[in-house]
PDB file of C-alpha atoms and ligand atoms in Angstrom:
ATOM      1  CA  UNK A  63       0.090  -0.077  -0.167  1.00 78.00           C
ATOM      2  CA  UNK A  64       1.596   3.741  -0.994  1.00 89.00           C
ATOM      3  CA  UNK A  65       1.010   6.027   1.914  1.00 93.00           C
ATOM      4  CA  UNK A  66      -0.629   9.427   0.830  1.00 92.00           C
ATOM      5  CA  UNK A  67       2.661  10.958   0.742  1.00 95.00           C
ATOM      6  CA  UNK A  68       3.835   9.274  -1.981  1.00 95.00           C
ATOM      7  CA  UNK A  69       0.701   8.856  -3.855  1.00 96.00           C
ATOM      8  CA  UNK A  70       0.205  13.298  -3.592  1.00 96.00           C
ATOM      9  CA  UNK A  71       4.250  13.139  -5.095  1.00 97.00           C
ATOM     10  CA  UNK A  72       3.331  10.638  -7.934  1.00 98.00           C
ATOM     11  CA  UNK A  73       0.518  12.957  -8.804  1.00 97.00           C
ATOM     12  CA  UNK A  74       2.494  15.565  -8.903  1.00 97.00           C
ATOM     13  CA  UNK A  75       4.996  14.421 -11.330  1.00 98.00           C
ATOM     14  CA  UNK A  76       2.091  13.375 -13.507  1.00 98.00           C
ATOM     15  CA  UNK A  77       0.587  16.909 -13.273  1.00 97.00           C
ATOM     16  CA  UNK A  78       4.052  18.481 -13.920  1.00 98.00           C
ATOM     17  CA  UNK A  79       4.633  16.212 -17.441  1.00 98.00           C
ATOM     18  CA  UNK A  80       0.825  16.386 -18.553  1.00 98.00           C
ATOM     19  CA  UNK A  81       2.561  19.776 -19.866  1.00 98.00           C
ATOM     20  CA  UNK A  82       4.779  18.501 -21.995  1.00 98.00           C
ATOM     21  CA  UNK A  83       1.952  16.347 -24.008  1.00 98.00           C
ATOM     22  CA  UNK A  84       1.454  16.573 -27.873  1.00 98.00           C
ATOM     23  CA  UNK A  85      -2.116  17.292 -28.319  1.00 98.00           C
ATOM     24  CA  UNK A  86      -2.311  19.686 -30.704  1.00 98.00           C
ATOM     25  CA  UNK A  87      -6.198  18.251 -32.331  1.00 98.00           C
ATOM     26  CA  UNK A  88      -7.566  17.670 -29.024  1.00 98.00           C
ATOM     27  CA  UNK A  89      -6.116  19.932 -26.888  1.00 98.00           C
ATOM     28  CA  UNK A  90      -6.636  17.363 -24.326  1.00 98.00           C
ATOM     29  CA  UNK A  91      -3.174  17.118 -22.542  1.00 97.00           C
ATOM     30  CA  UNK A  92      -2.647  13.828 -20.366  1.00 98.00           C
ATOM     31  CA  UNK A  93       0.274  13.148 -17.764  1.00 98.00           C
ATOM     32  CA  UNK A  94       0.983   9.479 -16.302  1.00 98.00           C
ATOM     33  CA  UNK A  95       3.773   9.019 -13.861  1.00 98.00           C
ATOM     34  CA  UNK A  96       4.506   5.293 -12.641  1.00 98.00           C
ATOM     35  CA  UNK A  97       5.833   3.906  -9.367  1.00 98.00           C
ATOM     36  CA  UNK A  98       8.359   1.424 -10.009  1.00 97.00           C
ATOM     37  CA  UNK A  99       8.842  -1.200  -7.238  1.00 95.00           C
ATOM     38  CA  UNK A 100      12.527   0.202  -6.356  1.00 95.00           C
ATOM     39  CA  UNK A 101      10.408   3.663  -5.880  1.00 96.00           C
ATOM     40  CA  UNK A 102      11.245   5.216  -9.003  1.00 97.00           C
ATOM     41  CA  UNK A 103       9.427   6.957 -10.830  1.00 98.00           C
ATOM     42  CA  UNK A 104       8.935   7.220 -15.038  1.00 98.00           C
ATOM     43  CA  UNK A 105       6.857   9.600 -16.801  1.00 98.00           C
ATOM     44  CA  UNK A 106       4.521   9.827 -19.968  1.00 98.00           C
ATOM     45  CA  UNK A 107       2.510  11.678 -22.171  1.00 98.00           C
ATOM     46  CA  UNK A 108      -0.132  11.445 -24.918  1.00 98.00           C
ATOM     47  CA  UNK A 109       1.214  12.013 -28.424  1.00 98.00           C
ATOM     48  CA  UNK A 110      -0.984  12.443 -30.730  1.00 98.00           C
ATOM     49  CA  UNK A 111      -1.128  12.368 -34.597  1.00 98.00           C
ATOM     50  CA  UNK A 112      -2.589  14.331 -37.970  1.00 98.00           C
ATOM     51  CA  UNK A 113      -3.325  10.603 -38.940  1.00 98.00           C
ATOM     52  CA  UNK A 114      -5.532  10.028 -35.469  1.00 97.00           C
ATOM     53  CA  UNK A 115      -5.660   6.476 -34.895  1.00 97.00           C
ATOM     54  CA  UNK A 116      -1.822   6.540 -34.604  1.00 98.00           C
ATOM     55  CA  UNK A 117      -2.061   8.915 -31.322  1.00 98.00           C
ATOM     56  CA  UNK A 118      -0.912   6.836 -28.052  1.00 98.00           C
ATOM     57  CA  UNK A 119      -2.026   7.556 -24.551  1.00 98.00           C
ATOM     58  CA  UNK A 120      -0.024   9.194 -21.801  1.00 98.00           C
ATOM     59  CA  UNK A 121      -0.383   5.531 -19.886  1.00 98.00           C
ATOM     60  CA  UNK A 122       1.037   3.290 -22.594  1.00 98.00           C
ATOM     61  CA  UNK A 123       3.774   5.887 -23.266  1.00 98.00           C
ATOM     62  CA  UNK A 124       4.987   5.677 -19.856  1.00 98.00           C
ATOM     63  CA  UNK A 125       4.726   2.106 -19.187  1.00 98.00           C
ATOM     64  CA  UNK A 126       6.541   1.686 -22.300  1.00 98.00           C
ATOM     65  CA  UNK A 127       9.440   3.733 -21.485  1.00 98.00           C
ATOM     66  CA  UNK A 128       9.303   2.120 -18.243  1.00 98.00           C
ATOM     67  CA  UNK A 129      10.108  -1.135 -19.692  1.00 98.00           C
ATOM     68  CA  UNK A 130      12.362   0.227 -22.104  1.00 98.00           C
ATOM     69  CA  UNK A 131      14.386   0.868 -19.064  1.00 97.00           C
ATOM     70  CA  UNK A 132      14.385  -2.398 -17.558  1.00 97.00           C
ATOM     71  CA  UNK A 133      11.087  -2.042 -15.371  1.00 97.00           C
ATOM     72  CA  UNK A 134       8.137  -4.522 -15.594  1.00 94.00           C
ATOM     73  CA  UNK A 135       6.349  -4.162 -12.410  1.00 96.00           C
ATOM     74  CA  UNK A 136       4.691  -1.296 -11.144  1.00 98.00           C
ATOM     75  CA  UNK A 137       3.014  -0.182  -7.511  1.00 97.00           C
ATOM     76  CA  UNK A 138       0.817   2.227  -8.719  1.00 98.00           C
ATOM     77  CA  UNK A 139       0.548   4.972 -11.574  1.00 98.00           C
ATOM     78  CA  UNK A 140      -1.056   8.676 -11.283  1.00 98.00           C
ATOM     79  CA  UNK A 141      -2.735  10.551 -14.354  1.00 98.00           C
ATOM     80  CA  UNK A 142      -3.473  14.072 -14.844  1.00 97.00           C
ATOM     81  CA  UNK A 143      -5.851  15.440 -17.006  1.00 97.00           C
ATOM     82  CA  UNK A 144      -5.334  19.171 -16.188  1.00 96.00           C
ATOM     83  CA  UNK A 145      -7.901  20.428 -19.131  1.00 97.00           C
ATOM     84  CA  UNK A 146     -11.352  18.226 -17.692  1.00 96.00           C
ATOM     85  CA  UNK A 147     -13.166  19.534 -15.189  1.00 93.00           C
ATOM     86  CA  UNK A 148     -13.816  15.755 -13.747  1.00 95.00           C
ATOM     87  CA  UNK A 149     -11.250  12.914 -13.448  1.00 96.00           C
ATOM     88  CA  UNK A 150     -10.713  11.019 -16.636  1.00 96.00           C
ATOM     89  CA  UNK A 151      -9.696   7.331 -16.041  1.00 97.00           C
ATOM     90  CA  UNK A 152      -7.645   5.328 -18.515  1.00 98.00           C
ATOM     91  CA  UNK A 153      -8.878   3.979 -22.105  1.00 98.00           C
ATOM     92  CA  UNK A 154      -9.913   0.504 -22.114  1.00 97.00           C
ATOM     93  CA  UNK A 155      -6.377  -0.492 -24.570  1.00 98.00           C
ATOM     94  CA  UNK A 156      -4.416   1.235 -21.414  1.00 98.00           C
ATOM     95  CA  UNK A 157      -6.469  -0.811 -18.652  1.00 98.00           C
ATOM     96  CA  UNK A 158      -5.469  -3.515 -20.737  1.00 97.00           C
ATOM     97  CA  UNK A 159      -1.536  -2.871 -20.902  1.00 97.00           C
ATOM     98  CA  UNK A 160      -1.857  -1.740 -17.468  1.00 98.00           C
ATOM     99  CA  UNK A 161      -3.056  -4.735 -16.656  1.00 96.00           C
ATOM    100  CA  UNK A 162      -0.138  -6.642 -17.966  1.00 96.00           C
ATOM    101  CA  UNK A 163       2.615  -5.059 -15.598  1.00 96.00           C
ATOM    102  CA  UNK A 164       0.444  -4.190 -12.329  1.00 97.00           C
ATOM    103  CA  UNK A 165      -0.917  -6.410  -9.943  1.00 94.00           C
ATOM    104  CA  UNK A 166      -4.538  -6.162  -8.874  1.00 95.00           C
ATOM    105  CA  UNK A 167      -3.906  -4.349  -5.552  1.00 95.00           C
ATOM    106  CA  UNK A 168      -1.616  -1.630  -7.610  1.00 97.00           C
ATOM    107  CA  UNK A 169      -3.268   1.693  -7.123  1.00 98.00           C
ATOM    108  CA  UNK A 170      -4.189   3.872  -9.713  1.00 98.00           C
ATOM    109  CA  UNK A 171      -5.257   7.733  -8.932  1.00 98.00           C
ATOM    110  CA  UNK A 172      -6.288   9.787 -11.610  1.00 98.00           C
ATOM    111  CA  UNK A 173      -7.990  13.509 -11.785  1.00 97.00           C
ATOM    112  CA  UNK A 174      -7.879  17.397 -13.395  1.00 95.00           C
ATOM    113  CA  UNK A 175      -5.729  18.284  -9.887  1.00 86.00           C
ATOM    114  CA  UNK A 176      -4.880  17.554  -6.261  1.00 81.00           C
ATOM    115  CA  UNK A 177      -8.489  18.651  -4.850  1.00 85.00           C
ATOM    116  CA  UNK A 178     -10.420  16.035  -7.213  1.00 89.00           C
ATOM    117  CA  UNK A 179      -9.474  12.375  -7.256  1.00 95.00           C
ATOM    118  CA  UNK A 180     -10.286   9.116  -8.149  1.00 97.00           C
ATOM    119  CA  UNK A 181      -8.554   6.580  -6.069  1.00 97.00           C
ATOM    120  CA  UNK A 182      -9.016   3.038  -7.186  1.00 97.00           C
ATOM    121  CA  UNK A 183      -7.106   0.266  -8.070  1.00 97.00           C
ATOM    122  CA  UNK A 184      -6.093  -1.895 -10.734  1.00 97.00           C
ATOM    123  CA  UNK A 185      -8.423  -4.587 -10.231  1.00 96.00           C
ATOM    124  CA  UNK A 186     -11.046  -2.477  -9.748  1.00 98.00           C
ATOM    125  CA  UNK A 187     -10.420  -1.062 -13.192  1.00 98.00           C
ATOM    126  CA  UNK A 188      -9.424  -4.426 -15.178  1.00 97.00           C
ATOM    127  CA  UNK A 189     -11.884  -7.278 -13.143  1.00 95.00           C
ATOM    128  CA  UNK A 190     -11.581 -10.685 -13.872  1.00 92.00           C
ATOM    129  CA  UNK A 191      -8.213 -10.225 -15.997  1.00 87.00           C
ATOM    130  CA  UNK A 192      -6.726 -13.315 -17.127  1.00 77.00           C
ATOM    131  CA  UNK A 193      -3.337 -12.922 -17.064  1.00 70.00           C
ATOM    132  CA  UNK A 194      -2.465 -14.847 -14.288  1.00 65.00           C
ATOM    133  CA  UNK A 195      -4.148 -17.924 -15.958  1.00 67.00           C
ATOM    134  CA  UNK A 196      -2.245 -17.056 -19.424  1.00 75.00           C
ATOM    135  CA  UNK A 197       1.329 -16.320 -18.114  1.00 69.00           C
ATOM    136  CA  UNK A 198       3.077 -19.263 -17.215  1.00 64.00           C
TER     137      UNK A 198
HETATM  138  N1  LIG B 218      -6.194   9.790 -23.659  1.00 52.34           N
HETATM  139  C1  LIG B 218      -4.810   9.629 -22.728  1.00 52.34           C
HETATM  140  O1  LIG B 218      -3.679  10.008 -22.908  1.00 52.34           O
HETATM  141  N2  LIG B 218      -4.853   9.012 -21.716  1.00 52.34           N
HETATM  142  C2  LIG B 218      -6.194   8.597 -21.082  1.00 52.34           C
HETATM  143  O2  LIG B 218      -6.505   7.942 -20.508  1.00 52.34           O
HETATM  144  C3  LIG B 218      -7.129   9.526 -21.863  1.00 52.34           C
HETATM  145  C4  LIG B 218      -7.275   9.639 -23.588  1.00 52.34           C
HETATM  146  C5  LIG B 218      -5.350  10.908 -24.727  1.00 52.34           C
HETATM  147  C6  LIG B 218      -5.606  10.479 -26.268  1.00 52.34           C
HETATM  148  C7  LIG B 218      -5.897  12.200 -26.879  1.00 52.34           C
HETATM  149  O3  LIG B 218      -4.566  12.356 -27.163  1.00 52.34           O
HETATM  150  C8  LIG B 218      -6.415  12.584 -25.943  1.00 52.34           C
HETATM  151  O4  LIG B 218      -6.130  12.103 -24.521  1.00 52.34           O
HETATM  152  C9  LIG B 218      -8.345  12.880 -26.163  1.00 52.34           C
HETATM  153  O5  LIG B 218      -8.570  12.002 -26.093  1.00 52.34           O
END
């Protein structure tokens, strides 16, 4: 279980990196911050493309970057969407990719800012995940 101070720090990293998002088509910036098992943090932003379907979300960019750096199991992720009034949860594709590397008890926090957040778990976002049966 991650304490409040760690979660606030993680959300703060997501919030800061969100400003680096490349989102000229939607103007909807997203920042994600992953907490590795060793407590280091890796971030990502959404990167859009004029061929819209090629856009990659912040969560997946953070995860792919983390895996590239040798991290493949995460304790938590914070997602910040500064351009929304309400918290925006990860899309279905990102939930599937997150589920590959995050156990059911991993914490997921998302929000537009520090005062309006949803604090949940991987298992709640992707219930009945088959990963553990499939991975031998
Ligand atoms: N987006 C993310 O980066 N993460 C999410 O969880 C939701 C959506 C991005 C994709 C696109 O660049 C923009 O937000 C609007 O959908």
